[in-house]
Coordinates of C-alpha atoms in Angstrom, one line a residue:
X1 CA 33.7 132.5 126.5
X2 CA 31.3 131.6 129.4
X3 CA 31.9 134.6 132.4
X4 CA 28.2 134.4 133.5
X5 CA 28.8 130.3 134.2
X6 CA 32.3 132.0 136.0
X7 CA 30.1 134.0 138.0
X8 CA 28.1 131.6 139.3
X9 CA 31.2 129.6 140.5
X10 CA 30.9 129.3 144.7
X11 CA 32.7 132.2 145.9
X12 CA 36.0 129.8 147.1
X13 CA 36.9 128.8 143.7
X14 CA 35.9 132.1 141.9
X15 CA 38.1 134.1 144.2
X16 CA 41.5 131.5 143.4
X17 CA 41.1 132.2 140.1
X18 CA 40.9 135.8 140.3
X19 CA 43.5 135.9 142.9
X20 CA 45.7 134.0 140.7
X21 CA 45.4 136.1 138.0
X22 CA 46.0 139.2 139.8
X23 CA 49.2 138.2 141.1
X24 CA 50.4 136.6 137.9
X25 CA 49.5 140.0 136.3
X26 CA 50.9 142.0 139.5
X27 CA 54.3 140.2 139.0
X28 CA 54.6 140.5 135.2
X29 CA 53.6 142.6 131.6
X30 CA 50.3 140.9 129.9
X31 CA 53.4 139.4 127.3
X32 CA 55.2 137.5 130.1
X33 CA 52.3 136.5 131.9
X34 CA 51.8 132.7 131.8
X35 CA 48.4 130.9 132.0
X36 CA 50.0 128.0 132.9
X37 CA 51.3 129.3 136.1
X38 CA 48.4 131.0 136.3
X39 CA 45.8 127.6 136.3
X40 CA 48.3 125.9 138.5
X41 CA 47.9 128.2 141.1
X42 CA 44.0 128.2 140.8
X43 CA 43.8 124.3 140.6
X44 CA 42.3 124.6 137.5
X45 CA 43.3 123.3 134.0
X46 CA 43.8 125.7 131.0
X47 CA 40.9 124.4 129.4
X48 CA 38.2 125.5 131.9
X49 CA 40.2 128.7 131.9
X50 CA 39.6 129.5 128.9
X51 CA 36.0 128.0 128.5
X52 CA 35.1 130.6 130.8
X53 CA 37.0 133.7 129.8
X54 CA 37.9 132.6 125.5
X55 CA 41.6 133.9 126.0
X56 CA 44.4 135.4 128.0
X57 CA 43.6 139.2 126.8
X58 CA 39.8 138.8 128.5
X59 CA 40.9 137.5 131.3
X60 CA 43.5 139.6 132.0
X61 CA 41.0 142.6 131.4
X62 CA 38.2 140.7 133.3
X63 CA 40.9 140.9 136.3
X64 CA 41.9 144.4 135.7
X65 CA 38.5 145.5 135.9
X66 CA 37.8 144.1 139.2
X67 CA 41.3 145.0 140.9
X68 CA 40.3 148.6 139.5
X69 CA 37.6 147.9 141.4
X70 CA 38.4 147.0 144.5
X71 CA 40.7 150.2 144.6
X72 CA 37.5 152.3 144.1
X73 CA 34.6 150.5 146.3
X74 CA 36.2 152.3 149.9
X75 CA 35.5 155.9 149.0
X76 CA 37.2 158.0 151.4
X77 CA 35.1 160.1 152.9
X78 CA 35.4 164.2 153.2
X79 CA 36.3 165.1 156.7
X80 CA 35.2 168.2 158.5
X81 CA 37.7 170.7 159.6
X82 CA 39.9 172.8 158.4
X83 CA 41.7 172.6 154.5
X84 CA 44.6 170.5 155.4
X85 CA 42.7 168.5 157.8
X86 CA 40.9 167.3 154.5
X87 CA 43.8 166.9 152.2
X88 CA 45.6 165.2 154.7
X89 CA 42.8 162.5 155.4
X90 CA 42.1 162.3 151.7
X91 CA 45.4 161.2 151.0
X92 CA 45.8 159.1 154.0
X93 CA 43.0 156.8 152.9
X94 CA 44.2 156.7 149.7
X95 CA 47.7 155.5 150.5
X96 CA 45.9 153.3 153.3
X97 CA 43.5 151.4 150.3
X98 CA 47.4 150.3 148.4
X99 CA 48.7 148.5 152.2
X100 CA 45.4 146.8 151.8
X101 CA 45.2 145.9 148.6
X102 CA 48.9 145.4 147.4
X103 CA 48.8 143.2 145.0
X104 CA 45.9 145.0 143.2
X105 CA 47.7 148.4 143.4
X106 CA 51.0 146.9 141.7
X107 CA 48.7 145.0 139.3
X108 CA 47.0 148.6 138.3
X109 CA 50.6 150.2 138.5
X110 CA 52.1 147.2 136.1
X111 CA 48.7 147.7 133.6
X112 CA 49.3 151.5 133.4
X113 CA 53.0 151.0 131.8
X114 CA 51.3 148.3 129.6
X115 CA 52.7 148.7 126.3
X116 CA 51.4 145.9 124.6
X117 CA 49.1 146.5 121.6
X118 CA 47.3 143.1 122.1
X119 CA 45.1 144.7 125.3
X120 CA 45.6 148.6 124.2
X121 CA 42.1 149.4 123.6
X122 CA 40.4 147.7 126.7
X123 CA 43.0 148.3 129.4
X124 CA 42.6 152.0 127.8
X125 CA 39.3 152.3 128.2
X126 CA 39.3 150.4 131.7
X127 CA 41.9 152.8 133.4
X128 CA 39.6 155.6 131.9
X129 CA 36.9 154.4 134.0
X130 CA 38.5 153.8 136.9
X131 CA 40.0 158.1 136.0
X132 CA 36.6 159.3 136.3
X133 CA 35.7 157.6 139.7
X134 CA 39.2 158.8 141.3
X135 CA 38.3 162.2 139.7
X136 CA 34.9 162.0 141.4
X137 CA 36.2 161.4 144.5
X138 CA 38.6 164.4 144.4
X139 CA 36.4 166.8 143.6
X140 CA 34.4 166.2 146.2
X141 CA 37.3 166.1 148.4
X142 CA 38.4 169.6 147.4
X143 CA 35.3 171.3 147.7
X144 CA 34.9 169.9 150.7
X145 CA 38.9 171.2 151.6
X146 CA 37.8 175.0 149.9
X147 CA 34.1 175.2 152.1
X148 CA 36.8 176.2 155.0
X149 CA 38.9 178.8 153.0
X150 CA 37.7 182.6 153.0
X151 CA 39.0 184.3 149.5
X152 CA 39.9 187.4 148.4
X153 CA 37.3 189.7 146.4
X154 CA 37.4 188.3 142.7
X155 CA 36.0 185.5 140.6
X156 CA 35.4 182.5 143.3
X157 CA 35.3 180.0 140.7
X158 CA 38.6 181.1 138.2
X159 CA 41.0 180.7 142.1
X160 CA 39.5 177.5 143.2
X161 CA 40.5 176.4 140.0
X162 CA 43.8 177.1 139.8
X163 CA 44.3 176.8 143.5
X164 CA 42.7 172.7 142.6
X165 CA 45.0 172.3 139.9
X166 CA 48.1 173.3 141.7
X167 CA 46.6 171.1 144.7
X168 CA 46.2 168.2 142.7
X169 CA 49.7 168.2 141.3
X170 CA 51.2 168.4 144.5
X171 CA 49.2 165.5 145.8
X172 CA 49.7 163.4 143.0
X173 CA 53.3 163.5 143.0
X174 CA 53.2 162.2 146.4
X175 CA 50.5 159.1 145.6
X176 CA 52.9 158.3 142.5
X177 CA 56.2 158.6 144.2
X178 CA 55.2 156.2 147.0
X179 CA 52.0 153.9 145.2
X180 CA 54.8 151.2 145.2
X181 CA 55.9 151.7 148.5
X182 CA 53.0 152.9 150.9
X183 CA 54.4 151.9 154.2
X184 CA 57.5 154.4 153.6
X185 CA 55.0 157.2 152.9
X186 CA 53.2 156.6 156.4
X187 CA 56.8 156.5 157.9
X188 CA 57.4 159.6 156.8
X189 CA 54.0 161.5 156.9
X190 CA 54.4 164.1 158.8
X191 CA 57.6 165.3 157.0
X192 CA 55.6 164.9 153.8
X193 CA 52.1 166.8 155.0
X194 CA 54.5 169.5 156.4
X195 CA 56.5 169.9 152.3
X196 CA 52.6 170.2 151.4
X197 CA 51.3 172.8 153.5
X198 CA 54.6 174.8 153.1
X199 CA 53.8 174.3 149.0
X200 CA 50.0 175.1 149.4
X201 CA 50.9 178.1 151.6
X202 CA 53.2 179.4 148.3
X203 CA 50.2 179.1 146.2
X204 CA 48.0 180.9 149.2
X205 CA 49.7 183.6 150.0
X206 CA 51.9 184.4 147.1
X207 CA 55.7 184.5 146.3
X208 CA 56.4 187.4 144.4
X209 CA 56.6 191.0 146.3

């Protein structure tokens, strides 16, 4: 195994190879995956393949690593305004970063059903890295959502915790429920950001009498 000589490849043929494997690994589990089709569709033979990356497993976690990546590098940015303002622009840019990068968001989504015990402990610890940068980035985002809210007397700390938990379940059931299909959530965003703030609204102000 040789990545360093890989990474010193001009950026033309470095880039076919890792946009070959992406989409191989986009379109199929690690076990159906073929190398061959693979180094066909980067020009290269199997050989060098695997001169620079020793198997199928590293590569396919080499690749994993930088579609993960990729995903992350954009972070969206808190906006100012008021709560939903932010939670709407959050997700926005999130959905927006899977139209850009589709082939890396179904090759994350394929890699996160991955049952195959062959890559179990390096896509695992992987897709924990990539948990703590998305975690990062939604803190930030709901603190930055909360600095507009004005609470009732009590502990500050125990309801913007329960009010982030709730938050972040809505919000990820949307991301999930559309991650393979951005453009329909975008068709119908304003439907969906109007469910939202009726559900955050619940959580606000209360149901029970």
């Amino acid at each position: 195994m040789n990545i360093a000589a890989f990474e010193k490849l001009p950026e033309e043929r470095r880039s076919a190879i890792l946009e070959a494997g992406i989409n191989e690994f986009a379109a199929c589990s690690y076990p159906e995956a073929g190398t061959d089709r693979i180094t066909a569709a980067a020009g290269i033979s199997k050989g060098l393949l695997f001169h620079y990356f020793g198997s199928k497993r590293e590569f396919y976690l080499y690749c994993l690593a930088i579609a993960l990546g990729r995903l992350t590098a954009a972070t969206p940015q808190a906006v100012q305004g008021d709560m939903y303002g932010t939670l709407f622009a959050f997700m926005d840019a999130k959905l927006a970063q899977c139209v850009r990068l589709p082939r890396e968001t179904a090759f994350v989504n394929m890699a996160s059903r991955e049952s195959s015990a062959e890559i179990a402990q390096g896509r695992g610890e992987i897709l924990a890295r990539y948990s703590v940068i998305t975690r990062t980035q939604s803190e930030k985002m709901m603190n930055a959502a909360f600095s507009a809210l004005t609470l009732k007397d009590g502990d500050r700390a125990v309801m913007l915790e329960a009010l982030r938990t709730y938050i972040s379940a809505l919000m990820s059931k949307y991301l999930v429920q559309y991650q393979q299909q951005p453009e329909v959530f975008f068709q119908r965003a304003e439907e969906i950001k109007n469910e939202l703030r009726r559900d955050i609204d619940l959580m606000l102000y209360g149901i029970a009498r």
